[in-house]
Amino acid sequence: MRIVIDMQGAQTSSRLRGIGRYSMALAQAMVRHRGEHEIILLLNSMFPETIAPIQQAFAGLLPRKNIRTWHALAPVAMDVADNQQRRHIAEAIREDVIHQLQPDVLHITSLFEGFGDNAVHSIRAYEKSPLVAATFYDLIPLIQKDIYLDPNPRFKKSYGERIEHLKRADLLLAISSSSRQEAIDHLAFEEGKVVNISAAADDCFQPLALDQDAKEALKRRLGIKGAFLMYSGATDDRKNHLGLIEAYSLLPASMREAYQLVLVGGLPLAHRQKFEGYVRKLRLNKADVIITGRVSDEDLIGLYSICDLYVFPSWHEGFGLPVLEAMSCGAPVIGSNNTSVPEVIGFERALFDPYSPQSIADKIQEVLNNQTLHAELKTHALIQAAQFSWEASARRSIKALEALYENAQRAGAPPHVEPTEHAGLHHHVVEILKRDKQKLDLLRLSQIMARNVQLSRPQLLVDVSELVQRDSRSGIQRVVRSILKEWLSYSSEKFDVRLVYANDTELGYRYAARFAKSFLSQDGQLAAQASEDDAPIDFYCGDHFFVLDMQHEVQIFQQPFYQRMRERGVTLQFLVHDILPVTMPAFFQERAVANHEAWLQVAAAGDTVICVSHATAQALQAWMAVQAPDGRKPEVGVFHLGADIHSSLPSTGMPEDADFILGQLSERPTFLMVGTLEPRKGHVQALDAMEVLWQTQCDVNLVLVGKLGWHMEELAQRLHDHPERNQRLFWLDGISDEYLTQLYQHADCLLAASVGEGFGLPLIEAARHRLPIIARDLPVLREVAGEYAYYFNATDAEQLAQALRHWLSLYEAKEHPGSEEMTWFSWKQSAQDLFELVQGNPPPHLTTRVSRPALYRQCLPQEESTP
C-alpha cells in the first residue's frame, strides 16, 4: 500500500504547538513501523523555512526521494479575499500532484490550516481522489462557536469550508476517545469511520535529574524564587488562564507565599497584558504569577521535572498533550474533569471542575496539604504516561488505513486512481481564471506549475565546474575524467546523467552541453549524446545533484542555490577526497585551509558525502562531530578509486628526451614518486634520504612526477641546481598520462612518502603495473595497499635512508613485498560502485567486512591496524 502523508500540520505556525508536535511524531513513528508499505511525505513549498528541518527529521528513516514538495503561487491565506483565485488554483495543483503520486491512501495531518497562512487543503474538489484519512483533533470552534466563530464571520466561513471537506474524508484518526465521540455526535460520522489512535509525548520528555545548583540556575533565569505551581501550553480563552489565576488568588496567603504560579509558553503581547491586568485586579503581587513566554524544550523538561504541582484547567481539549508531557517527566498532575483530560490523567482524585475557580483552588490545596496523595500522583504519573507511545499510535493508524484499503478493495474500488495528463490540471486552472476575474502573473504561474512535473527518469546532475573551466591534470581531475567516461556511457533506467557547471559570480548552474560534446568527442560512440545548448538547469523533485568536481570558491558561492534545490526535493551529494587542509593545516596555505573548511561546511549541509577511503570517512565524521555536534549530518559512504589510466581518457604525448630518461632508469634501481610537489608529500625528506644514499655509494635513481605546488619554491630551486639532475635525479613536471604509464613500467619501486593522504591513487596504479611499493605507515595507505607494501616510519632523512637500504636488500634477495596480488578496481568497477552509492545502494563488497588476509580482495580495511 502506498501512503502519502500531507505534512502541512508540521509546516504552519501549528508546528510550534501541539498539532505540529503530533504531526511530526506520528509521521515518524508510522515511517518506522511501515513494514512493506511505501510512505511518501508531501510538503508545501510556500513554507520554505520548514522543508530542510523536516527532511532532516526523516533522514535515515525515509529515502530522500520519498519526501516530495509541491509548488503554487502565493499568497493563498483565506483571511484575505484577494487571495481566493490563487488559493483555488493551489488547491487544484495540490490535488493534481497527489493524483500523479498514485497513493492508495492520503493521510492529512491537519485539515484546519490555511486561514492566516499559505496552507492549502481540499478533498475531492478537483480530482478523483484516493482514499482519504485525516487526523482529527477536536471540534472546539464548532462546539463553542459563540466564542470562536460568531465574532469572526470570515473565519467562520473558512472553518465551515474545512468542515465540508472533512465530511468527505473516508476515515478520521481521532486523537482521543473524547474527540472520536465529537466527530460522531456533531458530524454524524459512522462509528466505524472514526478510530481512536490516541497520542503520546516525545521521547525527550523524561524525568530530568538536576542538582541543586542547576535547579536554582533554571529558576533564577525565569524569575522563580522557590516552590511553584505550573501550567504550560497555548493561551487562547479555553485554556482558562484567568480561572487558574483566580483559583491561585483563592489559596490561603501562606500557601501563596510558599508557592508561585508559573505560566509557561509562547503568547501574544495582548494575552500577556490581559493576564498581568487580571493579576493586578485580583490584588496579587507581580511576583506571585510568573509568565515566562516561550522556553526551550530543555527548560520545559526541567520545569516539569522540578515543579511541585502541574495544573491543567482547560475547558475543552482534543487530547491535552502538555498533561502527558508533564506526567512523562514525573510531575504530579491535576486537571479538568471534562473532554479528554480525564482519560489522559487516569486518576479520579486528580480532577476538578474547570469552570469553578474554587474547585481548582480546593484541589490544589488538597494535593499540596496531603503528602501521601502528592506522592501517589508522582508515582502514578510515570506509570500512566507509559501507557501512551507513538509506536502504539502509529500501529493503530496503519492498521486503520489497512482496514480502510481492504474494505475498499472488497467493495470493488481500483487499487489507486490512474494518473491523467496535465491537461486535466490546465483545464481546472483555466476554469478558475474564467470564474475569478483577477489578474495574475501568468508567466510566473506557469513557471511554478512546471516545478510540479514529475519526470519519468530523474536527472543525475553532475557538477564538473573545475573541469569545464580548466583541466589541471591533477589526481582529482583524473578521477573526474574516469568517472565521467563511464557514467556518460550508461543507459540507466535510474537516471538521465547530465553534466553541469557554475561560476562564483552568478547564482545557479547551467548544463555543460558544449563541454560534454567536446569530452564525448574523444569517444565517437558517445558523442551523439551531446547537444550544444548551455541553458540554465531545470531540476525537479527526485533529481540528484552530485558534486564530482571540487571547486572551492564556486561551490561555496552556490550554497544558497543548493538549499533551493534541496527544498524542491533534489538530493544533494558531494565527493570528498580528503579533509587534510583542516586536519593538517600547517602543510597548506592559509587561504586553502579556510576555503576547504568552508567547502566542507557546504558538503556537510548536503544529504550524502561519499569518501574515497574509510580513513577519510572516519576523519570527516570526527570533524563533523566537533563542527556540528547537534546539527544535521549527511550520510557517509565510501568507495575506492580505479587504477587503469587508459580508462580515464588519458593525455598523450612523449617529450624528446623520454627515451634518454627511460634509458637512465634502466641503469640502476629507480624509486618513483607521483604527485604534486607540496609540503605534505614528503619530497624534501625523500631527496634528503637519497643524498644520504648517494653519499654512501648507493647507486639509485629518484624520479619525481608532479607539478609544483605551494611553499615548494626552495625545493624547486634545489632540484633545478642539483648536481644529480638528469643523471640520478629527475623532476618531470606536467607530463602526459602516456609518459607516466611508461615510468610505472620502467621504475623498480613506488615511493609513497606522504604524511597525509585521502586515498593514495598512485599505489593502486603501481599495483596494476606490478610495481613494488614502499609507503609511509599511514592508516589510509594500509587501507589501500594492505599487506602488499613495505611500510616505514621515518622522522628524518637518515631513518628513511635506512628503510630504503633495507628494502633494497630485500629486493635483491627477492624477499620484498610484491604488489602483484593486491586487488585493484578498474575505473569501470569504481564508477559503477559510485553510481550505486549515489542511488543509496552500497555494493556488498563495500559493506561486508572480511578477515585481514582477504582484505583487499574486498577493498575494505579492518578496524585495527595490524601489519
Short mmCIF file of N, CA and C in Angstrom, two decimals, residues 433-552:
data_model
loop_
_atom_site.label_atom_id
_atom_site.label_comp_id
_atom_site.label_asym_id
_atom_site.label_seq_id
_atom_site.Cartn_x
_atom_site.Cartn_y
_atom_site.Cartn_z
N LEU A 433 -9.55 30.74 -13.68
CA LEU A 433 -9.22 32.07 -14.19
C LEU A 433 -10.44 32.72 -14.84
N LYS A 434 -11.28 31.93 -15.50
CA LYS A 434 -12.51 32.49 -16.09
C LYS A 434 -13.49 32.92 -15.01
N ARG A 435 -13.58 32.11 -13.97
CA ARG A 435 -14.57 32.36 -12.92
C ARG A 435 -14.17 33.53 -12.03
N ASP A 436 -12.90 33.55 -11.63
CA ASP A 436 -12.39 34.60 -10.74
C ASP A 436 -11.64 35.61 -11.59
N LYS A 437 -12.21 36.78 -11.75
CA LYS A 437 -11.70 37.76 -12.73
C LYS A 437 -10.56 38.61 -12.18
N GLN A 438 -9.63 37.99 -11.46
CA GLN A 438 -8.46 38.72 -11.00
C GLN A 438 -7.32 38.52 -12.00
N LYS A 439 -6.41 39.47 -12.01
CA LYS A 439 -5.26 39.37 -12.90
C LYS A 439 -4.09 38.73 -12.16
N LEU A 440 -3.52 37.72 -12.78
CA LEU A 440 -2.37 37.05 -12.20
C LEU A 440 -1.19 37.16 -13.15
N ASP A 441 -0.01 36.98 -12.61
CA ASP A 441 1.21 36.88 -13.41
C ASP A 441 1.23 35.47 -14.00
N LEU A 442 0.70 35.34 -15.21
CA LEU A 442 0.53 34.02 -15.80
C LEU A 442 1.87 33.35 -16.11
N LEU A 443 2.88 34.15 -16.47
CA LEU A 443 4.20 33.57 -16.72
C LEU A 443 4.74 32.95 -15.43
N ARG A 444 4.63 33.71 -14.34
CA ARG A 444 5.10 33.19 -13.06
C ARG A 444 4.30 31.94 -12.66
N LEU A 445 2.99 31.98 -12.88
CA LEU A 445 2.15 30.83 -12.55
C LEU A 445 2.58 29.61 -13.35
N SER A 446 2.83 29.78 -14.64
CA SER A 446 3.22 28.64 -15.48
C SER A 446 4.56 28.08 -15.06
N GLN A 447 5.49 28.96 -14.66
CA GLN A 447 6.80 28.51 -14.20
C GLN A 447 6.67 27.67 -12.93
N ILE A 448 5.81 28.14 -12.03
CA ILE A 448 5.63 27.41 -10.77
C ILE A 448 4.93 26.08 -11.02
N MET A 449 3.93 26.09 -11.90
CA MET A 449 3.24 24.83 -12.20
C MET A 449 4.21 23.82 -12.80
N ALA A 450 5.16 24.30 -13.59
CA ALA A 450 6.13 23.39 -14.22
C ALA A 450 7.00 22.68 -13.18
N ARG A 451 7.19 23.32 -12.02
CA ARG A 451 8.01 22.69 -10.98
C ARG A 451 7.38 21.41 -10.43
N ASN A 452 6.08 21.28 -10.61
CA ASN A 452 5.39 20.11 -10.07
C ASN A 452 5.44 18.90 -11.00
N VAL A 453 6.04 19.09 -12.18
CA VAL A 453 6.14 17.98 -13.13
C VAL A 453 7.05 16.90 -12.56
N GLN A 454 6.63 15.68 -12.62
CA GLN A 454 7.44 14.56 -12.19
C GLN A 454 8.02 13.86 -13.42
N LEU A 455 9.34 13.85 -13.55
CA LEU A 455 9.98 13.22 -14.70
C LEU A 455 9.90 11.70 -14.59
N SER A 456 9.76 11.05 -15.72
CA SER A 456 9.73 9.59 -15.70
C SER A 456 11.09 9.03 -15.29
N ARG A 457 12.16 9.77 -15.61
CA ARG A 457 13.50 9.34 -15.22
C ARG A 457 14.22 10.55 -14.64
N PRO A 458 14.53 10.55 -13.34
CA PRO A 458 15.15 11.73 -12.74
C PRO A 458 16.54 11.99 -13.31
N GLN A 459 16.97 13.23 -13.14
CA GLN A 459 18.30 13.62 -13.61
C GLN A 459 19.35 13.34 -12.53
N LEU A 460 20.51 12.94 -12.96
CA LEU A 460 21.70 12.96 -12.12
C LEU A 460 22.54 14.12 -12.64
N LEU A 461 22.48 15.24 -11.96
CA LEU A 461 23.19 16.46 -12.36
C LEU A 461 24.59 16.40 -11.77
N VAL A 462 25.59 16.32 -12.61
CA VAL A 462 26.97 16.10 -12.16
C VAL A 462 27.76 17.39 -12.33
N ASP A 463 28.21 17.95 -11.20
CA ASP A 463 28.96 19.20 -11.21
C ASP A 463 30.39 18.94 -11.68
N VAL A 464 30.74 19.54 -12.83
CA VAL A 464 32.10 19.42 -13.38
C VAL A 464 32.67 20.81 -13.62
N SER A 465 32.39 21.73 -12.71
CA SER A 465 32.77 23.13 -12.90
C SER A 465 34.26 23.32 -13.12
N GLU A 466 35.07 22.63 -12.35
CA GLU A 466 36.52 22.79 -12.48
C GLU A 466 37.00 22.25 -13.82
N LEU A 467 36.49 21.11 -14.21
CA LEU A 467 36.93 20.50 -15.46
C LEU A 467 36.49 21.33 -16.66
N VAL A 468 35.31 21.96 -16.58
CA VAL A 468 34.84 22.80 -17.67
C VAL A 468 35.76 23.99 -17.86
N GLN A 469 36.21 24.59 -16.77
CA GLN A 469 37.00 25.82 -16.85
C GLN A 469 38.48 25.55 -17.10
N ARG A 470 38.96 24.44 -16.55
CA ARG A 470 40.37 24.09 -16.77
C ARG A 470 40.58 22.66 -16.28
N ASP A 471 41.37 21.91 -16.99
CA ASP A 471 41.75 20.57 -16.58
C ASP A 471 43.17 20.65 -16.07
N SER A 472 43.30 20.68 -14.76
CA SER A 472 44.63 20.85 -14.16
C SER A 472 45.45 19.56 -14.19
N ARG A 473 44.82 18.45 -14.68
CA ARG A 473 45.53 17.18 -14.81
C ARG A 473 46.06 16.68 -13.48
N SER A 474 45.36 17.03 -12.40
CA SER A 474 45.74 16.52 -11.08
C SER A 474 45.10 15.16 -10.87
N GLY A 475 45.40 14.55 -9.70
CA GLY A 475 44.78 13.27 -9.38
C GLY A 475 43.27 13.38 -9.32
N ILE A 476 42.76 14.49 -8.77
CA ILE A 476 41.32 14.68 -8.70
C ILE A 476 40.73 14.76 -10.10
N GLN A 477 41.41 15.47 -11.00
CA GLN A 477 40.91 15.58 -12.36
C GLN A 477 40.90 14.22 -13.06
N ARG A 478 41.89 13.39 -12.75
CA ARG A 478 41.89 12.06 -13.33
C ARG A 478 40.67 11.27 -12.84
N VAL A 479 40.34 11.42 -11.56
CA VAL A 479 39.15 10.76 -11.02
C VAL A 479 37.90 11.24 -11.76
N VAL A 480 37.80 12.56 -11.93
CA VAL A 480 36.61 13.14 -12.57
C VAL A 480 36.48 12.61 -14.00
N ARG A 481 37.56 12.65 -14.77
CA ARG A 481 37.50 12.18 -16.15
C ARG A 481 37.12 10.71 -16.22
N SER A 482 37.69 9.92 -15.31
CA SER A 482 37.45 8.48 -15.34
C SER A 482 36.00 8.15 -15.03
N ILE A 483 35.45 8.81 -14.02
CA ILE A 483 34.05 8.56 -13.64
C ILE A 483 33.12 9.03 -14.75
N LEU A 484 33.41 10.22 -15.31
CA LEU A 484 32.55 10.75 -16.37
C LEU A 484 32.51 9.82 -17.57
N LYS A 485 33.66 9.31 -17.96
CA LYS A 485 33.71 8.44 -19.14
C LYS A 485 32.77 7.26 -18.97
N GLU A 486 32.76 6.69 -17.78
CA GLU A 486 31.89 5.54 -17.54
C GLU A 486 30.43 5.95 -17.42
N TRP A 487 30.17 6.99 -16.62
CA TRP A 487 28.77 7.38 -16.39
C TRP A 487 28.07 7.81 -17.67
N LEU A 488 28.77 8.53 -18.51
CA LEU A 488 28.14 9.02 -19.73
C LEU A 488 27.88 7.90 -20.74
N SER A 489 28.46 6.74 -20.50
CA SER A 489 28.21 5.61 -21.39
C SER A 489 27.04 4.76 -20.91
N TYR A 490 26.53 5.06 -19.68
CA TYR A 490 25.45 4.24 -19.13
C TYR A 490 24.15 4.51 -19.87
N SER A 491 23.39 3.48 -20.07
CA SER A 491 22.00 3.64 -20.46
C SER A 491 21.19 3.21 -19.25
N SER A 492 21.03 4.12 -18.30
CA SER A 492 20.46 3.78 -17.00
C SER A 492 18.98 4.07 -16.94
N GLU A 493 18.25 3.12 -16.37
CA GLU A 493 16.83 3.36 -16.13
C GLU A 493 16.64 4.24 -14.90
N LYS A 494 17.70 4.39 -14.12
CA LYS A 494 17.59 5.14 -12.87
C LYS A 494 17.73 6.64 -13.09
N PHE A 495 18.68 7.06 -13.93
CA PHE A 495 19.00 8.48 -14.06
C PHE A 495 19.27 8.86 -15.51
N ASP A 496 18.99 10.10 -15.82
CA ASP A 496 19.48 10.75 -17.02
C ASP A 496 20.69 11.57 -16.59
N VAL A 497 21.90 11.12 -16.92
CA VAL A 497 23.12 11.78 -16.46
C VAL A 497 23.36 13.05 -17.27
N ARG A 498 23.42 14.19 -16.57
CA ARG A 498 23.63 15.48 -17.24
C ARG A 498 24.79 16.21 -16.54
N LEU A 499 25.74 16.70 -17.32
CA LEU A 499 26.86 17.47 -16.77
C LEU A 499 26.44 18.92 -16.60
N VAL A 500 26.87 19.53 -15.49
CA VAL A 500 26.50 20.93 -15.21
C VAL A 500 27.71 21.66 -14.66
N TYR A 501 27.64 23.01 -14.72
CA TYR A 501 28.74 23.81 -14.19
C TYR A 501 28.20 25.15 -13.71
N ALA A 502 29.02 25.85 -12.93
CA ALA A 502 28.63 27.17 -12.41
C ALA A 502 29.89 27.99 -12.23
N ASN A 503 29.70 29.26 -11.84
CA ASN A 503 30.82 30.12 -11.51
C ASN A 503 30.56 30.76 -10.15
N ASP A 504 31.45 31.65 -9.72
CA ASP A 504 31.29 32.28 -8.41
C ASP A 504 30.81 33.72 -8.52
N THR A 505 30.13 34.04 -9.62
CA THR A 505 29.58 35.39 -9.78
C THR A 505 28.08 35.38 -10.06
N GLU A 506 27.55 34.24 -10.50
CA GLU A 506 26.14 34.14 -10.87
C GLU A 506 25.54 32.92 -10.18
N LEU A 507 24.50 33.15 -9.39
CA LEU A 507 23.88 32.05 -8.66
C LEU A 507 23.11 31.16 -9.63
N GLY A 508 23.37 29.87 -9.58
CA GLY A 508 22.69 28.92 -10.44
C GLY A 508 23.66 28.18 -11.35
N TYR A 509 23.21 27.06 -11.87
CA TYR A 509 24.03 26.19 -12.72
C TYR A 509 23.50 26.17 -14.15
N ARG A 510 24.36 25.79 -15.07
CA ARG A 510 23.99 25.59 -16.47
C ARG A 510 24.39 24.18 -16.89
N TYR A 511 23.65 23.66 -17.87
CA TYR A 511 24.05 22.39 -18.46
C TYR A 511 25.37 22.58 -19.21
N ALA A 512 26.31 21.67 -19.02
CA ALA A 512 27.63 21.76 -19.68
C ALA A 512 27.56 21.02 -21.01
N ALA A 513 26.66 21.48 -21.88
CA ALA A 513 26.42 20.77 -23.14
C ALA A 513 27.61 20.86 -24.07
N ARG A 514 28.18 22.06 -24.22
CA ARG A 514 29.31 22.22 -25.13
C ARG A 514 30.52 21.43 -24.63
N PHE A 515 30.74 21.48 -23.33
CA PHE A 515 31.85 20.69 -22.77
C PHE A 515 31.59 19.20 -22.98
N ALA A 516 30.36 18.77 -22.74
CA ALA A 516 30.03 17.35 -22.90
C ALA A 516 30.31 16.89 -24.31
N LYS A 517 29.96 17.73 -25.28
CA LYS A 517 30.19 17.34 -26.67
C LYS A 517 31.69 17.20 -26.94
N SER A 518 32.47 18.14 -26.42
CA SER A 518 33.92 18.06 -26.60
C SER A 518 34.49 16.85 -25.88
N PHE A 519 34.01 16.61 -24.67
CA PHE A 519 34.51 15.49 -23.87
C PHE A 519 34.15 14.17 -24.54
N LEU A 520 32.91 14.07 -24.99
CA LEU A 520 32.45 12.83 -25.59
C LEU A 520 33.04 12.60 -26.97
N SER A 521 33.49 13.68 -27.60
CA SER A 521 34.05 13.52 -28.95
C SER A 521 35.31 12.67 -28.92
N GLN A 522 35.88 12.49 -27.74
CA GLN A 522 37.03 11.61 -27.60
C GLN A 522 36.63 10.15 -27.73
N ASP A 523 35.31 9.91 -27.66
CA ASP A 523 34.77 8.58 -27.87
C ASP A 523 33.62 8.70 -28.85
N GLY A 524 33.84 8.29 -30.10
CA GLY A 524 32.84 8.51 -31.14
C GLY A 524 31.49 7.90 -30.83
N GLN A 525 31.45 6.80 -30.04
CA GLN A 525 30.19 6.17 -29.74
C GLN A 525 29.33 7.02 -28.81
N LEU A 526 29.96 7.90 -28.05
CA LEU A 526 29.23 8.69 -27.07
C LEU A 526 28.90 10.08 -27.57
N ALA A 527 29.59 10.55 -28.57
CA ALA A 527 29.49 11.95 -28.98
C ALA A 527 28.09 12.34 -29.38
N ALA A 528 27.32 11.43 -29.91
CA ALA A 528 25.98 11.76 -30.39
C ALA A 528 25.04 12.15 -29.26
N GLN A 529 25.41 11.86 -27.99
CA GLN A 529 24.53 12.16 -26.87
C GLN A 529 24.51 13.65 -26.55
N ALA A 530 25.48 14.41 -26.98
CA ALA A 530 25.64 15.79 -26.52
C ALA A 530 24.90 16.76 -27.42
N SER A 531 24.44 17.86 -26.82
CA SER A 531 23.86 18.97 -27.58
C SER A 531 24.80 20.17 -27.43
N GLU A 532 24.36 21.34 -27.84
CA GLU A 532 25.24 22.49 -27.78
C GLU A 532 24.64 23.64 -26.99
N ASP A 533 23.61 23.37 -26.19
CA ASP A 533 22.90 24.44 -25.50
C ASP A 533 23.27 24.45 -24.03
N ASP A 534 24.06 25.44 -23.59
CA ASP A 534 24.40 25.58 -22.18
C ASP A 534 23.32 26.38 -21.47
N ALA A 535 22.12 25.83 -21.42
CA ALA A 535 20.98 26.52 -20.82
C ALA A 535 21.00 26.38 -19.30
N PRO A 536 20.33 27.29 -18.59
CA PRO A 536 20.18 27.11 -17.14
C PRO A 536 19.51 25.77 -16.84
N ILE A 537 19.93 25.13 -15.78
CA ILE A 537 19.40 23.79 -15.50
C ILE A 537 17.96 23.86 -14.99
N ASP A 538 17.19 22.86 -15.32
CA ASP A 538 15.91 22.60 -14.70
C ASP A 538 16.13 21.49 -13.68
N PHE A 539 15.46 21.57 -12.55
CA PHE A 539 15.59 20.50 -11.57
C PHE A 539 14.24 20.24 -10.93
N TYR A 540 14.05 18.98 -10.54
CA TYR A 540 12.75 18.52 -10.08
C TYR A 540 12.93 17.62 -8.86
N CYS A 541 11.85 17.47 -8.14
CA CYS A 541 11.85 16.54 -7.02
C CYS A 541 12.24 15.15 -7.52
N GLY A 542 13.17 14.52 -6.83
CA GLY A 542 13.66 13.20 -7.23
C GLY A 542 14.98 13.24 -7.95
N ASP A 543 15.39 14.42 -8.44
CA ASP A 543 16.71 14.54 -9.06
C ASP A 543 17.81 14.39 -8.01
N HIS A 544 19.01 14.05 -8.48
CA HIS A 544 20.21 14.03 -7.64
C HIS A 544 21.20 15.05 -8.21
N PHE A 545 21.83 15.80 -7.32
CA PHE A 545 22.89 16.73 -7.72
C PHE A 545 24.17 16.23 -7.07
N PHE A 546 25.15 15.86 -7.91
CA PHE A 546 26.36 15.25 -7.38
C PHE A 546 27.57 16.12 -7.69
N VAL A 547 28.25 16.55 -6.65
CA VAL A 547 29.44 17.38 -6.80
C VAL A 547 30.63 16.45 -6.96
N LEU A 548 30.92 16.12 -8.22
CA LEU A 548 32.03 15.22 -8.54
C LEU A 548 33.34 15.98 -8.60
N ASP A 549 33.29 17.20 -9.11
CA ASP A 549 34.49 18.01 -9.34
C ASP A 549 34.58 19.08 -8.26
N MET A 550 35.69 19.15 -7.55
CA MET A 550 35.81 20.08 -6.43
C MET A 550 36.35 21.43 -6.92
N GLN A 551 35.56 22.48 -6.70
CA GLN A 551 36.00 23.84 -6.98
C GLN A 551 35.51 24.71 -5.83
N HIS A 552 36.40 24.98 -4.89
CA HIS A 552 36.01 25.58 -3.62
C HIS A 552 35.17 26.84 -3.77
#
